[in-house]
Coordinates of C-alpha atoms in Angstrom, one line a residue:
X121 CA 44.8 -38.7 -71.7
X122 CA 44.3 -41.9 -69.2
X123 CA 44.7 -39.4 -66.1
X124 CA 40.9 -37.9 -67.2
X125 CA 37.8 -39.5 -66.2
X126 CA 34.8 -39.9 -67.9
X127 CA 33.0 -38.6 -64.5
X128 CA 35.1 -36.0 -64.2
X129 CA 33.7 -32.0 -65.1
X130 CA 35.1 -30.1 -67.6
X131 CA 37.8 -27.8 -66.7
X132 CA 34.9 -24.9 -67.9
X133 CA 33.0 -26.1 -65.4
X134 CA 34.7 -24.3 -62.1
X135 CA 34.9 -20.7 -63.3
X136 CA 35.9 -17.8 -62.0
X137 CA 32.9 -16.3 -61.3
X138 CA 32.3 -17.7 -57.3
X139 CA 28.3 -18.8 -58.0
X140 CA 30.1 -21.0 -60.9
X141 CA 32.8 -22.4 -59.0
X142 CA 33.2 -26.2 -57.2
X143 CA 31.4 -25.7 -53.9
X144 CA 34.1 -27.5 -51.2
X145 CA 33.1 -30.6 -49.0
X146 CA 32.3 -28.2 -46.0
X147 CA 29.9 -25.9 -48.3
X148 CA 28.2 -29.0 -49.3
X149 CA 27.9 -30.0 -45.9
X150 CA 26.1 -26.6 -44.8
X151 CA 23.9 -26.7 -47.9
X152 CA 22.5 -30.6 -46.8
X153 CA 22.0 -28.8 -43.4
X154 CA 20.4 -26.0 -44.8
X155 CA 18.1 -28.1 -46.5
X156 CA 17.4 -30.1 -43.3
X157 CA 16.4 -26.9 -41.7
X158 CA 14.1 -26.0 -44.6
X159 CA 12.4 -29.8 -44.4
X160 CA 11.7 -29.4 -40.6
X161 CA 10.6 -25.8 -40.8
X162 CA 8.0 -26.8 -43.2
X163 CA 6.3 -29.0 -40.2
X164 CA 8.4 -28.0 -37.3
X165 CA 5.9 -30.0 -34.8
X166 CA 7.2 -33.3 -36.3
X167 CA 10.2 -33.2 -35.4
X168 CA 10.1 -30.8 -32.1
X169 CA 7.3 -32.8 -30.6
X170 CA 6.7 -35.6 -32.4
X171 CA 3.7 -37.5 -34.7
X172 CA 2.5 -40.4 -36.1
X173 CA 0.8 -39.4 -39.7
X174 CA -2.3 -42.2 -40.3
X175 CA -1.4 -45.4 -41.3
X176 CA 2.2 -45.1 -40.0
X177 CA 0.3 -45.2 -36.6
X178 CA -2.7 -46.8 -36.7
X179 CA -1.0 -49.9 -39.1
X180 CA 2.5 -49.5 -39.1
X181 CA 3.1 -49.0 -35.1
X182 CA 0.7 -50.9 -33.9
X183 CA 2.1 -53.9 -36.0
X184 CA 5.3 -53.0 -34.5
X185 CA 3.8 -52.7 -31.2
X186 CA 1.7 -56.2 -31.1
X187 CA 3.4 -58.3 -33.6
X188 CA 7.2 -59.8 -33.2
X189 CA 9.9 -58.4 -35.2
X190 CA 10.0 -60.6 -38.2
X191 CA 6.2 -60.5 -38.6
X192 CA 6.5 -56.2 -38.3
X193 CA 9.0 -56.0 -40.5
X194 CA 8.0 -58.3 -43.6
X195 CA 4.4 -57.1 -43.1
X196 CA 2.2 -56.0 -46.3
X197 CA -0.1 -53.2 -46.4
X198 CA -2.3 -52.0 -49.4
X199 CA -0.7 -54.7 -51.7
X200 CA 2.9 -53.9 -51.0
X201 CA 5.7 -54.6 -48.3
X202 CA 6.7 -50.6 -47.3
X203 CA 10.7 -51.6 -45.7
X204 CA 11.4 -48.2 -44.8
X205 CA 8.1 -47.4 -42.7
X206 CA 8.2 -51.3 -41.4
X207 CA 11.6 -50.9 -40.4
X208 CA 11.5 -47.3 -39.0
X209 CA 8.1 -47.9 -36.8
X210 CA 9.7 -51.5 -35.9
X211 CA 12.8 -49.0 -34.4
X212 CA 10.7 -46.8 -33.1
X213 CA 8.6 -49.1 -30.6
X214 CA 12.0 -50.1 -29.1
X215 CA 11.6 -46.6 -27.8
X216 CA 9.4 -45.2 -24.4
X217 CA 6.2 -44.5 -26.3
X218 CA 6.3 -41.0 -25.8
X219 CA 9.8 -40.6 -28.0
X220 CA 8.6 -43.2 -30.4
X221 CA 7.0 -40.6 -33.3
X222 CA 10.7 -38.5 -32.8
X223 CA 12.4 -42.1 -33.9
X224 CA 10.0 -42.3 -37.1
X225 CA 10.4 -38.3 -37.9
X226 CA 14.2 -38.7 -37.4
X227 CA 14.4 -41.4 -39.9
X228 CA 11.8 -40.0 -42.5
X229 CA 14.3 -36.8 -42.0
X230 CA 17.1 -39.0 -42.8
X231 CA 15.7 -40.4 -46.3
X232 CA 14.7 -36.9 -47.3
X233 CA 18.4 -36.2 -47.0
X234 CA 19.2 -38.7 -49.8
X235 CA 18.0 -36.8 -53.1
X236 CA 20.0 -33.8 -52.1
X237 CA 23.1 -35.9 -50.7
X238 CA 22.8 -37.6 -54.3
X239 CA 22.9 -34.1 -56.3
X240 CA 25.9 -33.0 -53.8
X241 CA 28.5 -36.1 -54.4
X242 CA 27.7 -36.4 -58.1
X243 CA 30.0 -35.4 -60.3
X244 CA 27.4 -34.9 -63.2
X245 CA 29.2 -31.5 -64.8
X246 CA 26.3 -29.8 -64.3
X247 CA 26.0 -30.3 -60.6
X248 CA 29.6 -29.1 -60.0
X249 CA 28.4 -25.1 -59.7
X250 CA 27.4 -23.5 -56.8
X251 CA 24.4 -21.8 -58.2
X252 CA 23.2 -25.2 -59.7
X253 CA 24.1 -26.7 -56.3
X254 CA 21.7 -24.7 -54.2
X255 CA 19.1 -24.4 -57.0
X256 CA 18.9 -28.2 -57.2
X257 CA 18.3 -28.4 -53.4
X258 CA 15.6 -25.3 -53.2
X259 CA 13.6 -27.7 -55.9
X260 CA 13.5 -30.6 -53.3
X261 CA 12.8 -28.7 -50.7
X262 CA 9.6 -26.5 -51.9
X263 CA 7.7 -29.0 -53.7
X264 CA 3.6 -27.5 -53.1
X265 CA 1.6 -29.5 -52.0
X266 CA 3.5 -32.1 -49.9
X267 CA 2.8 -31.6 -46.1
X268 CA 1.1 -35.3 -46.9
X269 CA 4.4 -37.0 -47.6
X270 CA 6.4 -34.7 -45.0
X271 CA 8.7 -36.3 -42.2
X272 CA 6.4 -39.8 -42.0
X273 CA 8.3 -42.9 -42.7
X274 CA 5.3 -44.8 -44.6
X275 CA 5.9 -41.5 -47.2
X276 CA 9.7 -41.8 -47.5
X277 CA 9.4 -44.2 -50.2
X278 CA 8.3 -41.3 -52.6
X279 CA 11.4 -39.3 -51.8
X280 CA 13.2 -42.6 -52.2
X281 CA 11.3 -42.9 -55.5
X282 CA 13.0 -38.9 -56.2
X283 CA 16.2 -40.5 -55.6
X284 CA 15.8 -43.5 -58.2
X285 CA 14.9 -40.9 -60.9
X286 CA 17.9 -38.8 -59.5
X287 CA 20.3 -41.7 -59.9
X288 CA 18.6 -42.5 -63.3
X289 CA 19.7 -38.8 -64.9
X290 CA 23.0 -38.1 -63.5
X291 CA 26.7 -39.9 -64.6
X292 CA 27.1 -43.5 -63.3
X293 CA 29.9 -43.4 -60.4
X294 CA 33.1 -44.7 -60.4
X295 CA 34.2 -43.5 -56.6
X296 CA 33.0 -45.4 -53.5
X297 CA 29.7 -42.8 -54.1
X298 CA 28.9 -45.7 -56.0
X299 CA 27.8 -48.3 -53.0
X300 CA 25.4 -45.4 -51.8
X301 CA 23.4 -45.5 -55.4
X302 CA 23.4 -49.5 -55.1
X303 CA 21.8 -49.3 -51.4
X304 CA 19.2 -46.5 -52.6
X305 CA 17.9 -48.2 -55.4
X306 CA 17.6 -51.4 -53.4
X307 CA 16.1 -49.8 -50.6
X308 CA 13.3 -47.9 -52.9
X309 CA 12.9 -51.5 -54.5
X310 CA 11.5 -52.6 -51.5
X311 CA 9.9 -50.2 -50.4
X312 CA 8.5 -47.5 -53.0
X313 CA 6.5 -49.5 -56.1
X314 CA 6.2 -45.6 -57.9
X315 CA 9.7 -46.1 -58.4
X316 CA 8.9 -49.7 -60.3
X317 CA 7.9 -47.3 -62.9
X318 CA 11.4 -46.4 -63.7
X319 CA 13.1 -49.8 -64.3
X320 CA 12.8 -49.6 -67.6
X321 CA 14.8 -46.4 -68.2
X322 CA 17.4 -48.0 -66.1
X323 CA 17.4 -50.7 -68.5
X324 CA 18.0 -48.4 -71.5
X325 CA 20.5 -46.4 -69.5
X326 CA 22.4 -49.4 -68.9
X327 CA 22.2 -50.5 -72.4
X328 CA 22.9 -46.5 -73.4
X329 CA 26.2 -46.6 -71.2
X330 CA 27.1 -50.0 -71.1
X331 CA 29.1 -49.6 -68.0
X332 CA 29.3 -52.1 -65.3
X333 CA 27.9 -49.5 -62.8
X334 CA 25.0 -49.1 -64.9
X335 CA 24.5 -53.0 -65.0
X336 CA 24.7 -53.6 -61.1
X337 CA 22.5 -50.8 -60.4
X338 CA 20.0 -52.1 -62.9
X339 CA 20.1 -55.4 -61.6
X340 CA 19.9 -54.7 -57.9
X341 CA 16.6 -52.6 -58.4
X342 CA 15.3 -55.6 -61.0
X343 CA 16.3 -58.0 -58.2
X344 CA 14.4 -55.8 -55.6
X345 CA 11.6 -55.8 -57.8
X346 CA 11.7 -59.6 -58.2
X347 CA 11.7 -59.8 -54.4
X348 CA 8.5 -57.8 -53.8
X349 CA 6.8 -59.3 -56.8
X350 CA 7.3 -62.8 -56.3
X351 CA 6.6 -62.9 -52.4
X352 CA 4.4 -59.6 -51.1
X353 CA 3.0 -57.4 -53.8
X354 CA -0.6 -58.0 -54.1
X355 CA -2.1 -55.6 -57.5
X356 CA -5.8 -57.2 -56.3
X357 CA -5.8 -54.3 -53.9
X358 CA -5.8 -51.6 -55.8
X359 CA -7.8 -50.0 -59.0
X360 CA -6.5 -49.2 -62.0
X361 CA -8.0 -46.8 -64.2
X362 CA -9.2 -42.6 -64.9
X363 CA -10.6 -40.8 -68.2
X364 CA -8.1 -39.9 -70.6
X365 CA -9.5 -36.1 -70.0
X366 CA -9.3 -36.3 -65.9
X367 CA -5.9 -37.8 -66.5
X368 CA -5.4 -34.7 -68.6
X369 CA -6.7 -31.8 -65.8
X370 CA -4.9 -33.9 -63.0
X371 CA -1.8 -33.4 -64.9
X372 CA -2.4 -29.7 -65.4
X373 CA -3.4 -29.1 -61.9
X374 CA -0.7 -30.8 -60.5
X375 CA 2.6 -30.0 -62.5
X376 CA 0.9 -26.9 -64.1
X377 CA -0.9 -24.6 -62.1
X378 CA 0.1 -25.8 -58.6
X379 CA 3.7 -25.3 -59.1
X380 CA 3.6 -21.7 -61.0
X381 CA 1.0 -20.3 -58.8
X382 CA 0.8 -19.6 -54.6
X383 CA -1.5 -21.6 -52.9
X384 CA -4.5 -19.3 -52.6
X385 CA -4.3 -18.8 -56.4
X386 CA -4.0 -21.8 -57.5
X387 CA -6.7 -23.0 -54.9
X388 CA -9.2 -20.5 -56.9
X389 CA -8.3 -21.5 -60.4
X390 CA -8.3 -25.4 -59.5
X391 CA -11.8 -25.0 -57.5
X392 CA -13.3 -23.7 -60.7
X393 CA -11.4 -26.6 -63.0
X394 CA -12.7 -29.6 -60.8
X395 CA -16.2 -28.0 -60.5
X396 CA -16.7 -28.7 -64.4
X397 CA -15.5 -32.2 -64.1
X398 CA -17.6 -32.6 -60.9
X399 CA -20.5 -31.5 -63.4
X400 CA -20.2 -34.2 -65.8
X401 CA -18.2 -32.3 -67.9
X402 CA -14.9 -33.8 -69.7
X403 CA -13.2 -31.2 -71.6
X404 CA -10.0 -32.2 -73.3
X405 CA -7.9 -28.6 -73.5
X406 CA -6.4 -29.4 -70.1
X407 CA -4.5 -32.9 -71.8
X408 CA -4.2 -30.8 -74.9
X409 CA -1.9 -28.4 -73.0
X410 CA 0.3 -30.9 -70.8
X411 CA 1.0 -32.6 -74.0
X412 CA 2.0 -30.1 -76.0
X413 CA 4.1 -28.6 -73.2
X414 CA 6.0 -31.8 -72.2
X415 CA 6.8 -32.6 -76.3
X416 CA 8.4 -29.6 -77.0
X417 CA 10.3 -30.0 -73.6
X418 CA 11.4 -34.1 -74.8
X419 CA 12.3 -32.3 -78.6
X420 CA 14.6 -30.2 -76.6
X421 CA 15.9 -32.6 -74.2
X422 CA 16.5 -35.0 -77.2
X423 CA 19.6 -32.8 -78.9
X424 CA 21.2 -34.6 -76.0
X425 CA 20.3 -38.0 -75.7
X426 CA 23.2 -38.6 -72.9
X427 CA 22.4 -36.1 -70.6
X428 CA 20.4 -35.3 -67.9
X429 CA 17.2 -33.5 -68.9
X430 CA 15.9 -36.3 -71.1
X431 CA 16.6 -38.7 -68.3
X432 CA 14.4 -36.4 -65.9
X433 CA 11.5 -35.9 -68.5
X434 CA 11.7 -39.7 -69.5
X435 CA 11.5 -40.6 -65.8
X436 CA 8.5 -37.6 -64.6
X437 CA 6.4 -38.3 -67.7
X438 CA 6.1 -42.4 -66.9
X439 CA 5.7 -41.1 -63.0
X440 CA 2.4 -39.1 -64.0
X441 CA 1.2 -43.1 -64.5
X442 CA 1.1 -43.3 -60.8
X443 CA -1.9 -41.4 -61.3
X444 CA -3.8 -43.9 -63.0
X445 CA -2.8 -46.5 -59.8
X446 CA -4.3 -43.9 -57.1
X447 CA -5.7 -45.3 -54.2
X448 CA -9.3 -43.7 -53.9
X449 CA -11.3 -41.5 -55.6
X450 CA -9.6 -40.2 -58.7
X451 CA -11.6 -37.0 -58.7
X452 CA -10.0 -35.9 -55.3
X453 CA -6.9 -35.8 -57.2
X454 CA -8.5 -32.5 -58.7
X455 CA -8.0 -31.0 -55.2
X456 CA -5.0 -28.4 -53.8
X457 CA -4.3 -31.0 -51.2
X458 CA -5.7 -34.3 -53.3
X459 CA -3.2 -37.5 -54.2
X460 CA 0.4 -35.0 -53.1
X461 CA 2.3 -38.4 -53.0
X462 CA 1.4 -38.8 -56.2
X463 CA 2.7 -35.6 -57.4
X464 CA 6.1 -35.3 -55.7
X465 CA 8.0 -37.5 -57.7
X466 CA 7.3 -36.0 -61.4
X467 CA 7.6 -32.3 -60.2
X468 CA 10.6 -33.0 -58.0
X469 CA 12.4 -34.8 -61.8
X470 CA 10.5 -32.3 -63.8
X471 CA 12.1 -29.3 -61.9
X472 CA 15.5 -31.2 -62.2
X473 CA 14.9 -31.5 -65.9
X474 CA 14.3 -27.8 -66.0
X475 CA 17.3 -27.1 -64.1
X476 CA 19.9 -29.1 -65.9
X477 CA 18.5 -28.0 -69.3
X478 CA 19.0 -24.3 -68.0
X479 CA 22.5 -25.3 -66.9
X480 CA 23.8 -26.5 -70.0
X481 CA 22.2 -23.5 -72.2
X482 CA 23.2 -20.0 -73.1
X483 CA 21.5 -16.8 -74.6
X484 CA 18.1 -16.3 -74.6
X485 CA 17.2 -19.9 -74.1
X486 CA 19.3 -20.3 -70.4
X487 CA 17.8 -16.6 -69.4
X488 CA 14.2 -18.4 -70.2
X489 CA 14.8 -21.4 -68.0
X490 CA 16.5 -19.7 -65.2
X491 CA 13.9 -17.0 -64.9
X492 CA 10.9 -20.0 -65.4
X493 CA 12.5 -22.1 -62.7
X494 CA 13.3 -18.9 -60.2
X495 CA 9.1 -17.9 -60.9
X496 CA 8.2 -21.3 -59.8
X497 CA 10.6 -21.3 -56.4
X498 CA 9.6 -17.6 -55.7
X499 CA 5.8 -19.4 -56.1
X500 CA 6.1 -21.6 -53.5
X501 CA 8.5 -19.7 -51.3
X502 CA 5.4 -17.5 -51.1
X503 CA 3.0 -20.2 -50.1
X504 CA 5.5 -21.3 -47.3
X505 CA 5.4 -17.8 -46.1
X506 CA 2.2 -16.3 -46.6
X507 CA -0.3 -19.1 -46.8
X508 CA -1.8 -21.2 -44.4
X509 CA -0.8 -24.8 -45.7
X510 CA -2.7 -28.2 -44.5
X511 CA -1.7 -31.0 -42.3
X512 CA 0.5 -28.9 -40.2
X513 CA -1.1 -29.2 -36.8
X514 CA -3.1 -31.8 -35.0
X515 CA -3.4 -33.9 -31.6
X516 CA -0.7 -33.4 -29.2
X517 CA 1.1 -37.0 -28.9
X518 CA 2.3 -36.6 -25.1
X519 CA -1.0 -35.7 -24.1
X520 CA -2.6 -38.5 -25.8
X521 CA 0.4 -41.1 -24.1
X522 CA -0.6 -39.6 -20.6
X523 CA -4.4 -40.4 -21.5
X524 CA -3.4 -44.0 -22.9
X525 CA -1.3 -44.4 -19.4
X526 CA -4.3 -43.8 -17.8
X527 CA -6.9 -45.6 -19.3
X528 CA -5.5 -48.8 -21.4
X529 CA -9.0 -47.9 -24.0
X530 CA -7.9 -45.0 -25.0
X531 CA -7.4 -44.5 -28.6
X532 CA -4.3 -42.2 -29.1
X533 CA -5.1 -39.3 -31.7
X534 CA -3.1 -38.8 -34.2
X535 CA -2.5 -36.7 -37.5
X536 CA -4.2 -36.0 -39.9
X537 CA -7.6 -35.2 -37.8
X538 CA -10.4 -38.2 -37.4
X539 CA -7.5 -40.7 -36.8
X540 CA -6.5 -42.8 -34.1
X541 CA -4.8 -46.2 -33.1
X542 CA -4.9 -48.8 -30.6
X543 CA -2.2 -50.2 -28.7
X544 CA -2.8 -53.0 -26.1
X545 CA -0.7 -52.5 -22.6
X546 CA 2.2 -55.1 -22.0
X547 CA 1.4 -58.4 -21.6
X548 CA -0.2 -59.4 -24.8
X549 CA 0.5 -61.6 -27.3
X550 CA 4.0 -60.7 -29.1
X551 CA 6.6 -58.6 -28.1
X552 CA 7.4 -56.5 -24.9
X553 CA 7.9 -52.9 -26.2
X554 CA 8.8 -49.9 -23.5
X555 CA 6.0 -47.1 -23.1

């Protein structure tokens, strides 16, 4: 028996039936690029044309733009040091100024590609099936609501926040895959503090497994954490707080309604939610019926205390507290478009919950979970068609350059509407960058 691995599937697990069977290293390779194409058409301008999305421009660039390279890189904003976006605008003014949004969209395309890269080199049993294969990447690529945290670097740490809770769920690996799960979790370390959330289900996974892949990758993210801690993260900067009972309709809206309804219904049914909160009113049905949803969901999950689907519940419910540590007005998270950072990362684990649980069922209660899972992805598939969806348009970047080329006060529009950043022309003090 020393010829099996643990990691290893099952021989069950690469059927007959093709949508069952192993997908090859070439099928895997057209899925990711599939997926790529499904990212960019979402926003096609980013990556065609080129933009800076709000703080990445206005903060991130220009820091990269005035300050030197050290100063850029290590540089704090809202309480936090964001590596990724520091590190991809810091690349990106190396660039003629025109082509420096494409650097930041390339790279923010890049780290989107590392949630479904981790589903397609696991060898988690349940990943090992074509049909589970593409259904896993279809749920990372149609999340609603998430044009906000959409091919921009200062975003990416959410997705890399997706992969942490990824890497949490499935099988530690014993193959060289194993060095790309150490770099990840670093990287989202320094650079996503949602993920922070998860550190201690690594713990208890490492204790669960007691493997010494589970120990390094709990130690590397803990050292990460140690890092940001100890010499940037600043809490003063941010508000912690909401009502038990917004808490309670933010959850609904977001992981609830949003996900099993198109956009322009779920824009009615959420208007008329949020108006009786906006009223003074603090009904308590909505927290009612998120937590009686998510405990039967953890009583299933819990008949397998190894597997994935607890690992993916465990790591979206202490996500939702995320909420709580909004930046802004809590009530705008009671919006379609309100606080999508915030939502990405519970729906992309809860989908994956959903989708492992399905995979390892049969009867009545697999049909159940693959039709709930398909309603949701035919959901948003329809909003992607048929709906008009925010934040997909806004100031053309080369125009703007032109303007800033000819007048050094111009302030370069840049997405969303009403913002806009200043770049001094070469010399000033710090570094020469090309534009």
């Amino acid at each position: 028996m020393q010829h099996l691995e643990v990691s290893s599937p099952p021989a069950t697990v690469c059927d007959r039936t093709w949508w069952s069977k192993c997908p090859s290293l070439g099928e895997k390779l057209c899925y990711l690029l599939v997926f790529a194409g499904l990212v960019v058409v979402r926003i096609p301008h980013a990556i065609v044309h080129g933009r800076f999305w709000a703080e990445e421009g206005s903060i991130f660039f220009a820091n990269a733009w005035h300050l030197s390279w050290s100063e850029a890189l290590l540089a704090v904003h809202t309480g936090y040091l964001n590596l990724t976006a520091n590190a991809a605008t810091l690349l990106a003014s190396f660039f003629p100024l025109t082509h420096a949004p494409l650097v930041t969209g390339v790279i923010a395309l890049l780290i989107q590609l590392v949630p479904p890269s981790l589903i397609l080199t696991s060898r988690t049993p349940w990943t090992q099936r074509r049909w589970t294969a593409i259904a896993a990447l279809l749920a990372l690529a149609l999340p609603p609501a998430a044009e906000e945290t959409w091919l921009n670097s200062i975003n990416s740490q959410h997705h890399l926040a997706v992969a942490v809770g990824i890497i949490l769920a499935l099988d530690s690996e014993r193959t060289r895959v194993r060095f790309f799960h150490y770099a990840v979790l670093l990287l989202a370390a320094l650079s996503a503090p949602a993920a922070w959330f998860l550190s201690p289900l690594l713990v208890l996974r490492a204790l669960q497994e007691r493997s010494p892949q589970r120990a390094i990758q709990t130690l590397l993210f803990l050292g990460g954490i140690a890092v940001e801690v100890t010499f940037f993260f600043e809490p003063a900067e941010r508000t912690f707080g909401m009502p038990i009972s917004v808490l309670g309709a933010v959850l609904l809206v977001k992981h609830i309604l949003l996900p099993m309804l198109d956009a322009d219904r779920a824009t009615w049914v959420i208007d008329r939610l949020r108006s009786q909160y906006m009223l003074g009113g603090r009904p308590l049905w909505p927290l009612l019926i998120v937590v009686s949803l998510y405990g039967v969901s953890l009583l299933g999950a819990l008949r397998r205390p190894a597997s994935s689907p607890l690992w993916f519940l465990l790591g979206a419910g202490i996500l939702t507290a995320s909420y709580v540590a909004a930046l802004g007005d809590k009530m705008g998270l009671l919006e379609y478009v309100g606080g999508g950072r915030y939502q990405l990362v519970p729906h992309a684990l809860m989908m994956l919950a959903l989708l492992s649980w399905t995979a390892s069922e049969t009867g009545l209660r697999g049909y159940f979970g693959a039709g709930l899972f398909g309603w949701i992805i035919a959901a948003q598939t329809a909003t992607l068609l048929l709906c008009s969806a925010p934040y997909t348009s806004g100031a053309d970047w080369k125009s703007e350059v032109a303007a800033w080329q000819r007048d050094g006060a111009h302030q370069l529009r840049i997405w969303p509407d009403g913002w806009a950043m200043a770049l001094e022309k070469p010399p000033f003090s710090g570094s020469y960058r090309a534009y």
